[in-house]
mmCIF file with all atom_site columns, C-alpha atoms in Angstrom:
data_model
loop_
_atom_site.group_PDB
_atom_site.id
_atom_site.type_symbol
_atom_site.label_atom_id
_atom_site.label_alt_id
_atom_site.label_comp_id
_atom_site.label_asym_id
_atom_site.label_entity_id
_atom_site.label_seq_id
_atom_site.pdbx_PDB_ins_code
_atom_site.Cartn_x
_atom_site.Cartn_y
_atom_site.Cartn_z
_atom_site.occupancy
_atom_site.B_iso_or_equiv
_atom_site.pdbx_formal_charge
_atom_site.auth_seq_id
_atom_site.auth_comp_id
_atom_site.auth_asym_id
_atom_site.auth_atom_id
_atom_site.pdbx_PDB_model_num
ATOM 1   C CA . MET A 1 1   ? -0.004  -0.087  -0.091 1.00 44.00 ? 1   MET A CA 1
ATOM 2   C CA . GLU A 1 2   ? 1.136   3.538   -0.668 1.00 48.00 ? 2   GLU A CA 1
ATOM 3   C CA . ALA A 1 3   ? 2.760   5.592   2.307  1.00 44.00 ? 3   ALA A CA 1
ATOM 4   C CA . GLU A 1 4   ? 2.388   9.095   3.187  1.00 51.00 ? 4   GLU A CA 1
ATOM 5   C CA . GLU A 1 5   ? 5.990   9.489   2.147  1.00 54.00 ? 5   GLU A CA 1
ATOM 6   C CA . LYS A 1 6   ? 6.362   9.297   -1.668 1.00 58.00 ? 6   LYS A CA 1
ATOM 7   C CA . GLY A 1 7   ? 8.068   6.222   -3.071 1.00 56.00 ? 7   GLY A CA 1
ATOM 8   C CA . GLN A 1 8   ? 7.589   4.122   0.409  1.00 58.00 ? 8   GLN A CA 1
ATOM 9   C CA . GLU A 1 9   ? 5.359   1.366   0.538  1.00 67.00 ? 9   GLU A CA 1
ATOM 10  C CA . VAL A 1 10  ? 3.931   -0.283  3.407  1.00 64.00 ? 10  VAL A CA 1
ATOM 11  C CA . ALA A 1 11  ? 3.058   -4.356  3.643  1.00 68.00 ? 11  ALA A CA 1
ATOM 12  C CA . MET A 1 12  ? -0.212  -5.497  4.544  1.00 70.00 ? 12  MET A CA 1
ATOM 13  C CA . PRO A 1 13  ? -0.335  -9.278  5.017  1.00 81.00 ? 13  PRO A CA 1
ATOM 14  C CA . MET A 1 14  ? -3.823  -10.484 4.445  1.00 85.00 ? 14  MET A CA 1
ATOM 15  C CA . LEU A 1 15  ? -5.269  -13.790 4.213  1.00 92.00 ? 15  LEU A CA 1
ATOM 16  C CA . SER A 1 16  ? -7.818  -15.051 1.451  1.00 94.00 ? 16  SER A CA 1
ATOM 17  C CA . LEU A 1 17  ? -11.522 -15.244 2.734  1.00 95.00 ? 17  LEU A CA 1
ATOM 18  C CA . PRO A 1 18  ? -12.218 -18.043 0.572  1.00 96.00 ? 18  PRO A CA 1
ATOM 19  C CA . GLY A 1 19  ? -9.196  -19.726 1.530  1.00 96.00 ? 19  GLY A CA 1
ATOM 20  C CA . LEU A 1 20  ? -9.519  -19.003 5.118  1.00 96.00 ? 20  LEU A CA 1
ATOM 21  C CA . VAL A 1 21  ? -13.235 -19.995 5.212  1.00 96.00 ? 21  VAL A CA 1
ATOM 22  C CA . GLN A 1 22  ? -12.612 -23.448 3.455  1.00 97.00 ? 22  GLN A CA 1
ATOM 23  C CA . GLU A 1 23  ? -9.468  -24.558 6.098  1.00 97.00 ? 23  GLU A CA 1
ATOM 24  C CA . LYS A 1 24  ? -11.883 -22.928 9.025  1.00 97.00 ? 24  LYS A CA 1
ATOM 25  C CA . VAL A 1 25  ? -14.876 -25.677 7.771  1.00 97.00 ? 25  VAL A CA 1
ATOM 26  C CA . ASN A 1 26  ? -12.198 -28.612 7.222  1.00 97.00 ? 26  ASN A CA 1
ATOM 27  C CA . THR A 1 27  ? -10.702 -28.093 10.605 1.00 97.00 ? 27  THR A CA 1
ATOM 28  C CA . CYS A 1 28  ? -13.361 -27.046 12.897 1.00 96.00 ? 28  CYS A CA 1
ATOM 29  C CA . PRO A 1 29  ? -16.455 -29.434 13.437 1.00 96.00 ? 29  PRO A CA 1
ATOM 30  C CA . LEU A 1 30  ? -18.847 -26.413 14.922 1.00 96.00 ? 30  LEU A CA 1
ATOM 31  C CA . TYR A 1 31  ? -17.847 -24.110 12.437 1.00 96.00 ? 31  TYR A CA 1
ATOM 32  C CA . LYS A 1 32  ? -18.457 -26.755 9.315  1.00 97.00 ? 32  LYS A CA 1
ATOM 33  C CA . ALA A 1 33  ? -22.029 -27.132 10.990 1.00 96.00 ? 33  ALA A CA 1
ATOM 34  C CA . GLN A 1 34  ? -22.926 -23.622 11.343 1.00 96.00 ? 34  GLN A CA 1
ATOM 35  C CA . MET A 1 35  ? -21.861 -22.645 7.660  1.00 96.00 ? 35  MET A CA 1
ATOM 36  C CA . ARG A 1 36  ? -23.815 -25.721 6.162  1.00 96.00 ? 36  ARG A CA 1
ATOM 37  C CA . GLU A 1 37  ? -27.221 -24.290 8.406  1.00 96.00 ? 37  GLU A CA 1
ATOM 38  C CA . ALA A 1 38  ? -26.324 -20.844 7.484  1.00 96.00 ? 38  ALA A CA 1
ATOM 39  C CA . LEU A 1 39  ? -25.670 -21.820 3.409  1.00 97.00 ? 39  LEU A CA 1
ATOM 40  C CA . LYS A 1 40  ? -29.021 -23.938 3.691  1.00 96.00 ? 40  LYS A CA 1
ATOM 41  C CA . ARG A 1 41  ? -31.344 -21.363 5.443  1.00 95.00 ? 41  ARG A CA 1
ATOM 42  C CA . SER A 1 42  ? -29.823 -18.297 3.455  1.00 95.00 ? 42  SER A CA 1
ATOM 43  C CA . GLY A 1 43  ? -29.935 -19.980 -0.260 1.00 96.00 ? 43  GLY A CA 1
ATOM 44  C CA . ASN A 1 44  ? -25.956 -19.578 -0.547 1.00 96.00 ? 44  ASN A CA 1
ATOM 45  C CA . GLU A 1 45  ? -26.248 -16.057 -0.306 1.00 96.00 ? 45  GLU A CA 1
ATOM 46  C CA . LEU A 1 46  ? -24.136 -14.563 3.346  1.00 96.00 ? 46  LEU A CA 1
ATOM 47  C CA . THR A 1 47  ? -23.870 -10.960 4.966  1.00 95.00 ? 47  THR A CA 1
ATOM 48  C CA . LEU A 1 48  ? -20.147 -10.758 5.930  1.00 95.00 ? 48  LEU A CA 1
ATOM 49  C CA . VAL A 1 49  ? -19.650 -9.056  9.068  1.00 94.00 ? 49  VAL A CA 1
ATOM 50  C CA . PHE A 1 50  ? -16.097 -7.136  8.779  1.00 92.00 ? 50  PHE A CA 1
ATOM 51  C CA . TYR A 1 51  ? -15.065 -5.970  12.453 1.00 89.00 ? 51  TYR A CA 1
ATOM 52  C CA . CYS A 1 52  ? -11.934 -3.879  13.307 1.00 82.00 ? 52  CYS A CA 1
ATOM 53  C CA . ASP A 1 53  ? -10.355 -3.639  16.426 1.00 78.00 ? 53  ASP A CA 1
ATOM 54  C CA . GLU A 1 54  ? -6.901  -3.222  18.084 1.00 73.00 ? 54  GLU A CA 1
ATOM 55  C CA . ALA A 1 55  ? -4.665  -5.231  20.299 1.00 73.00 ? 55  ALA A CA 1
ATOM 56  C CA . ASN A 1 56  ? -1.733  -4.418  22.728 1.00 72.00 ? 56  ASN A CA 1
ATOM 57  C CA . ALA A 1 57  ? 0.497   -7.282  23.135 1.00 72.00 ? 57  ALA A CA 1
ATOM 58  C CA . GLY A 1 58  ? 1.938   -8.122  26.602 1.00 70.00 ? 58  GLY A CA 1
ATOM 59  C CA . ASN A 1 59  ? 0.991   -6.231  29.842 1.00 71.00 ? 59  ASN A CA 1
ATOM 60  C CA . ILE A 1 60  ? -2.254  -4.211  28.981 1.00 66.00 ? 60  ILE A CA 1
ATOM 61  C CA . LEU A 1 61  ? -1.319  -2.040  32.496 1.00 73.00 ? 61  LEU A CA 1
ATOM 62  C CA . ALA A 1 62  ? 2.066   -0.936  30.976 1.00 69.00 ? 62  ALA A CA 1
ATOM 63  C CA . PRO A 1 63  ? 1.533   -1.175  27.168 1.00 62.00 ? 63  PRO A CA 1
ATOM 64  C CA . LYS A 1 64  ? 4.263   -0.332  24.589 1.00 62.00 ? 64  LYS A CA 1
ATOM 65  C CA . HIS A 1 65  ? 2.503   1.243   21.929 1.00 63.00 ? 65  HIS A CA 1
ATOM 66  C CA . PRO A 1 66  ? 5.002   0.070   18.933 1.00 65.00 ? 66  PRO A CA 1
ATOM 67  C CA . ARG A 1 67  ? 3.306   -3.079  19.564 1.00 70.00 ? 67  ARG A CA 1
ATOM 68  C CA . LYS A 1 68  ? -0.073  -2.273  19.192 1.00 73.00 ? 68  LYS A CA 1
ATOM 69  C CA . ALA A 1 69  ? -1.840  -3.979  16.275 1.00 73.00 ? 69  ALA A CA 1
ATOM 70  C CA . ASN A 1 70  ? -5.160  -3.333  14.371 1.00 77.00 ? 70  ASN A CA 1
ATOM 71  C CA . VAL A 1 71  ? -7.146  -6.687  13.677 1.00 79.00 ? 71  VAL A CA 1
ATOM 72  C CA . THR A 1 72  ? -9.815  -7.810  11.331 1.00 86.00 ? 72  THR A CA 1
ATOM 73  C CA . TYR A 1 73  ? -12.092 -10.348 12.277 1.00 91.00 ? 73  TYR A CA 1
ATOM 74  C CA . VAL A 1 74  ? -14.654 -11.657 9.873  1.00 94.00 ? 74  VAL A CA 1
ATOM 75  C CA . ALA A 1 75  ? -17.735 -14.086 10.379 1.00 96.00 ? 75  ALA A CA 1
ATOM 76  C CA . PHE A 1 76  ? -20.959 -14.590 8.662  1.00 96.00 ? 76  PHE A CA 1
ATOM 77  C CA . LEU A 1 77  ? -24.374 -12.984 10.058 1.00 95.00 ? 77  LEU A CA 1
ATOM 78  C CA . GLU A 1 78  ? -26.348 -15.947 9.175  1.00 96.00 ? 78  GLU A CA 1
ATOM 79  C CA . GLN A 1 79  ? -24.399 -17.999 11.429 1.00 94.00 ? 79  GLN A CA 1
ATOM 80  C CA . GLU A 1 80  ? -26.627 -18.716 14.661 1.00 92.00 ? 80  GLU A CA 1
ATOM 81  C CA . ILE A 1 81  ? -23.589 -18.518 17.124 1.00 91.00 ? 81  ILE A CA 1
ATOM 82  C CA . LEU A 1 82  ? -21.665 -15.253 16.625 1.00 90.00 ? 82  LEU A CA 1
ATOM 83  C CA . PHE A 1 83  ? -20.873 -14.825 20.241 1.00 92.00 ? 83  PHE A CA 1
ATOM 84  C CA . VAL A 1 84  ? -18.525 -17.636 20.076 1.00 91.00 ? 84  VAL A CA 1
ATOM 85  C CA . ASP A 1 85  ? -14.731 -15.992 19.379 1.00 89.00 ? 85  ASP A CA 1
ATOM 86  C CA . SER A 1 86  ? -13.349 -19.082 17.766 1.00 90.00 ? 86  SER A CA 1
ATOM 87  C CA . LEU A 1 87  ? -16.124 -18.852 15.318 1.00 93.00 ? 87  LEU A CA 1
ATOM 88  C CA . TRP A 1 88  ? -14.761 -15.628 14.089 1.00 95.00 ? 88  TRP A CA 1
ATOM 89  C CA . LEU A 1 89  ? -11.668 -15.709 11.625 1.00 95.00 ? 89  LEU A CA 1
ATOM 90  C CA . THR A 1 90  ? -8.792  -13.581 12.025 1.00 91.00 ? 90  THR A CA 1
ATOM 91  C CA . LEU A 1 91  ? -8.276  -12.133 8.247  1.00 92.00 ? 91  LEU A CA 1
ATOM 92  C CA . CYS A 1 92  ? -5.316  -9.671  8.938  1.00 86.00 ? 92  CYS A CA 1
ATOM 93  C CA . VAL A 1 93  ? -3.102  -7.819  11.359 1.00 78.00 ? 93  VAL A CA 1
ATOM 94  C CA . ILE A 1 94  ? -1.051  -4.863  10.759 1.00 73.00 ? 94  ILE A CA 1
ATOM 95  C CA . LEU A 1 95  ? 0.777   -3.024  13.243 1.00 65.00 ? 95  LEU A CA 1
ATOM 96  C CA . ALA A 1 96  ? -0.767  0.239   14.350 1.00 66.00 ? 96  ALA A CA 1
ATOM 97  C CA . ASN A 1 97  ? 2.261   2.572   13.342 1.00 64.00 ? 97  ASN A CA 1
ATOM 98  C CA . GLU A 1 98  ? 2.393   0.571   9.993  1.00 62.00 ? 98  GLU A CA 1
ATOM 99  C CA . ALA A 1 99  ? -1.423  1.336   9.281  1.00 63.00 ? 99  ALA A CA 1
ATOM 100 C CA . HIS A 1 100 ? -0.782  4.700   10.185 1.00 62.00 ? 100 HIS A CA 1
ATOM 101 C CA . GLN A 1 101 ? 1.805   5.402   7.831  1.00 60.00 ? 101 GLN A CA 1
ATOM 102 C CA . CYS A 1 102 ? -0.373  4.417   4.703  1.00 62.00 ? 102 CYS A CA 1
ATOM 103 C CA . LYS A 1 103 ? -1.546  7.605   2.824  1.00 65.00 ? 103 LYS A CA 1
ATOM 104 C CA . HIS A 1 104 ? -5.160  8.292   4.343  1.00 59.00 ? 104 HIS A CA 1
ATOM 105 C CA . GLY A 1 105 ? -4.056  6.293   7.320  1.00 66.00 ? 105 GLY A CA 1
ATOM 106 C CA . TYR A 1 106 ? -6.249  3.332   8.976  1.00 68.00 ? 106 TYR A CA 1
ATOM 107 C CA . CYS A 1 107 ? -9.198  4.067   6.214  1.00 73.00 ? 107 CYS A CA 1
ATOM 108 C CA . SER A 1 108 ? -7.093  3.492   3.360  1.00 74.00 ? 108 SER A CA 1
ATOM 109 C CA . VAL A 1 109 ? -5.943  0.092   5.359  1.00 76.00 ? 109 VAL A CA 1
ATOM 110 C CA . ILE A 1 110 ? -9.920  -0.507  5.519  1.00 79.00 ? 110 ILE A CA 1
ATOM 111 C CA . ARG A 1 111 ? -10.542 0.311   2.194  1.00 81.00 ? 111 ARG A CA 1
ATOM 112 C CA . LYS A 1 112 ? -7.768  -2.106  0.505  1.00 81.00 ? 112 LYS A CA 1
ATOM 113 C CA . GLN A 1 113 ? -9.065  -5.255  2.791  1.00 84.00 ? 113 GLN A CA 1
ATOM 114 C CA . LEU A 1 114 ? -12.644 -4.471  1.237  1.00 89.00 ? 114 LEU A CA 1
ATOM 115 C CA . GLY A 1 115 ? -11.432 -4.117  -1.692 1.00 88.00 ? 115 GLY A CA 1
ATOM 116 C CA . CYS A 1 116 ? -9.286  -7.512  -1.599 1.00 89.00 ? 116 CYS A CA 1
ATOM 117 C CA . ILE A 1 117 ? -12.331 -9.158  -0.633 1.00 93.00 ? 117 ILE A CA 1
ATOM 118 C CA . ARG A 1 118 ? -14.557 -7.966  -3.577 1.00 93.00 ? 118 ARG A CA 1
ATOM 119 C CA . GLU A 1 119 ? -11.870 -8.640  -5.838 1.00 93.00 ? 119 GLU A CA 1
ATOM 120 C CA . GLU A 1 120 ? -11.741 -12.389 -4.749 1.00 94.00 ? 120 GLU A CA 1
ATOM 121 C CA . THR A 1 121 ? -15.507 -12.806 -4.300 1.00 94.00 ? 121 THR A CA 1
ATOM 122 C CA . LYS A 1 122 ? -17.340 -10.532 -6.500 1.00 93.00 ? 122 LYS A CA 1
ATOM 123 C CA . HIS A 1 123 ? -18.621 -13.705 -8.521 1.00 94.00 ? 123 HIS A CA 1
ATOM 124 C CA . GLY A 1 124 ? -18.939 -15.631 -5.325 1.00 95.00 ? 124 GLY A CA 1
ATOM 125 C CA . PHE A 1 125 ? -16.722 -18.483 -4.449 1.00 96.00 ? 125 PHE A CA 1
ATOM 126 C CA . PRO A 1 126 ? -16.897 -22.476 -4.124 1.00 96.00 ? 126 PRO A CA 1
ATOM 127 C CA . LEU A 1 127 ? -17.218 -23.912 -0.957 1.00 96.00 ? 127 LEU A CA 1
ATOM 128 C CA . GLN A 1 128 ? -16.669 -27.954 0.127  1.00 96.00 ? 128 GLN A CA 1
ATOM 129 C CA . ILE A 1 129 ? -18.108 -29.221 2.964  1.00 96.00 ? 129 ILE A CA 1
ATOM 130 C CA . ASP A 1 130 ? -17.631 -32.685 3.267  1.00 94.00 ? 130 ASP A CA 1
ATOM 131 C CA . GLU A 1 131 ? -19.039 -34.256 -0.285 1.00 94.00 ? 131 GLU A CA 1
ATOM 132 C CA . GLU A 1 132 ? -20.975 -31.231 -0.685 1.00 93.00 ? 132 GLU A CA 1
ATOM 133 C CA . TYR A 1 133 ? -20.024 -28.323 -2.993 1.00 95.00 ? 133 TYR A CA 1
ATOM 134 C CA . SER A 1 134 ? -22.191 -24.844 -2.765 1.00 94.00 ? 134 SER A CA 1
ATOM 135 C CA . PHE A 1 135 ? -21.070 -21.833 -4.513 1.00 96.00 ? 135 PHE A CA 1
ATOM 136 C CA . VAL A 1 136 ? -21.127 -19.297 -1.947 1.00 96.00 ? 136 VAL A CA 1
ATOM 137 C CA . VAL A 1 137 ? -22.312 -14.988 -2.577 1.00 96.00 ? 137 VAL A CA 1
ATOM 138 C CA . LEU A 1 138 ? -21.982 -12.423 -0.589 1.00 95.00 ? 138 LEU A CA 1
ATOM 139 C CA . LYS A 1 139 ? -24.807 -10.255 -0.594 1.00 94.00 ? 139 LYS A CA 1
ATOM 140 C CA . GLN A 1 140 ? -23.827 -7.442  1.472  1.00 92.00 ? 140 GLN A CA 1
ATOM 141 C CA . VAL A 1 141 ? -20.778 -6.166  4.285  1.00 91.00 ? 141 VAL A CA 1
ATOM 142 C CA . LEU A 1 142 ? -21.584 -4.816  7.259  1.00 89.00 ? 142 LEU A CA 1
ATOM 143 C CA . LEU A 1 143 ? -18.903 -3.063  9.286  1.00 86.00 ? 143 LEU A CA 1
ATOM 144 C CA . LEU A 1 144 ? -18.875 -3.343  12.878 1.00 84.00 ? 144 LEU A CA 1
ATOM 145 C CA . GLY A 1 145 ? -16.630 -1.853  15.586 1.00 76.00 ? 145 GLY A CA 1
ATOM 146 C CA . ASP A 1 146 ? -16.216 -0.187  18.884 1.00 72.00 ? 146 ASP A CA 1
ATOM 147 C CA . HIS A 1 147 ? -15.930 3.200   19.647 1.00 65.00 ? 147 HIS A CA 1
ATOM 148 C CA . ASP A 1 148 ? -12.377 3.784   18.952 1.00 64.00 ? 148 ASP A CA 1
ATOM 149 C CA . GLY A 1 149 ? -12.500 1.630   15.731 1.00 63.00 ? 149 GLY A CA 1
ATOM 150 C CA . LEU A 1 150 ? -15.079 3.481   14.425 1.00 65.00 ? 150 LEU A CA 1
ATOM 151 C CA . ARG A 1 151 ? -13.546 6.962   15.010 1.00 63.00 ? 151 ARG A CA 1
ATOM 152 C CA . SER A 1 152 ? -10.260 6.002   13.674 1.00 60.00 ? 152 SER A CA 1
ATOM 153 C CA . LEU A 1 153 ? -12.471 5.231   10.635 1.00 61.00 ? 153 LEU A CA 1
ATOM 154 C CA . THR A 1 154 ? -14.083 8.300   10.602 1.00 60.00 ? 154 THR A CA 1
ATOM 155 C CA . HIS A 1 155 ? -12.237 11.116  12.229 1.00 51.00 ? 155 HIS A CA 1
ATOM 156 C CA . GLU A 1 156 ? -8.770  11.461  11.367 1.00 51.00 ? 156 GLU A CA 1
ATOM 157 C CA . LYS A 1 157 ? -9.122  11.967  7.852  1.00 48.00 ? 157 LYS A CA 1
ATOM 158 C CA . CYS A 1 158 ? -12.333 12.737  6.472  1.00 47.00 ? 158 CYS A CA 1
ATOM 159 C CA . ARG A 1 159 ? -11.464 12.184  2.862  1.00 49.00 ? 159 ARG A CA 1
ATOM 160 C CA . ALA A 1 160 ? -10.306 8.588   3.385  1.00 49.00 ? 160 ALA A CA 1
ATOM 161 C CA . THR A 1 161 ? -13.390 8.221   5.141  1.00 49.00 ? 161 THR A CA 1
ATOM 162 C CA . VAL A 1 162 ? -15.527 9.287   1.951  1.00 49.00 ? 162 VAL A CA 1
ATOM 163 C CA . LEU A 1 163 ? -13.093 7.134   -0.582 1.00 48.00 ? 163 LEU A CA 1
ATOM 164 C CA . LEU A 1 164 ? -13.600 4.107   2.267  1.00 49.00 ? 164 LEU A CA 1
ATOM 165 C CA . PHE A 1 165 ? -17.431 4.290   1.510  1.00 50.00 ? 165 PHE A CA 1
ATOM 166 C CA . ALA A 1 166 ? -17.329 5.097   -1.800 1.00 49.00 ? 166 ALA A CA 1
ATOM 167 C CA . ALA A 1 167 ? -15.672 1.572   -1.970 1.00 48.00 ? 167 ALA A CA 1
ATOM 168 C CA . ILE A 1 168 ? -18.424 -0.347  -0.230 1.00 47.00 ? 168 ILE A CA 1
#
């Protein structure tokens, strides 16, 4: 991603959403059952819940801010059990210092993540559950965040926020 300083790039490691979902289905029986039921109830059209949060490594009482990270989790609204944290998938982790080096700040990180998801899934994606194959379509994306997360998306760089919501 483009950094504030011209000629600089900021790396943003991000997992593939279809690959991540398939791997979770293959390794977690509860997730597999939840996805099977969600796909059956929704006719293979799912709503992606996109949640952004911050995490501090180490002692929360004495945080070291260079280790602060922005974490993106995803789940599907049609899953019946959203309150179990192990059913949320970690899509991306980026150090907060690196995210804020990007041109337009953290908004551009979220915009890039949403753009990658759209590019990967704009025509749907295949999912194998046991011997059944399904073609999953994302019908919409819901942005979810706590006060600080939403403020970081909307407060720092208003122009980037407009660009973010134009991308959705």
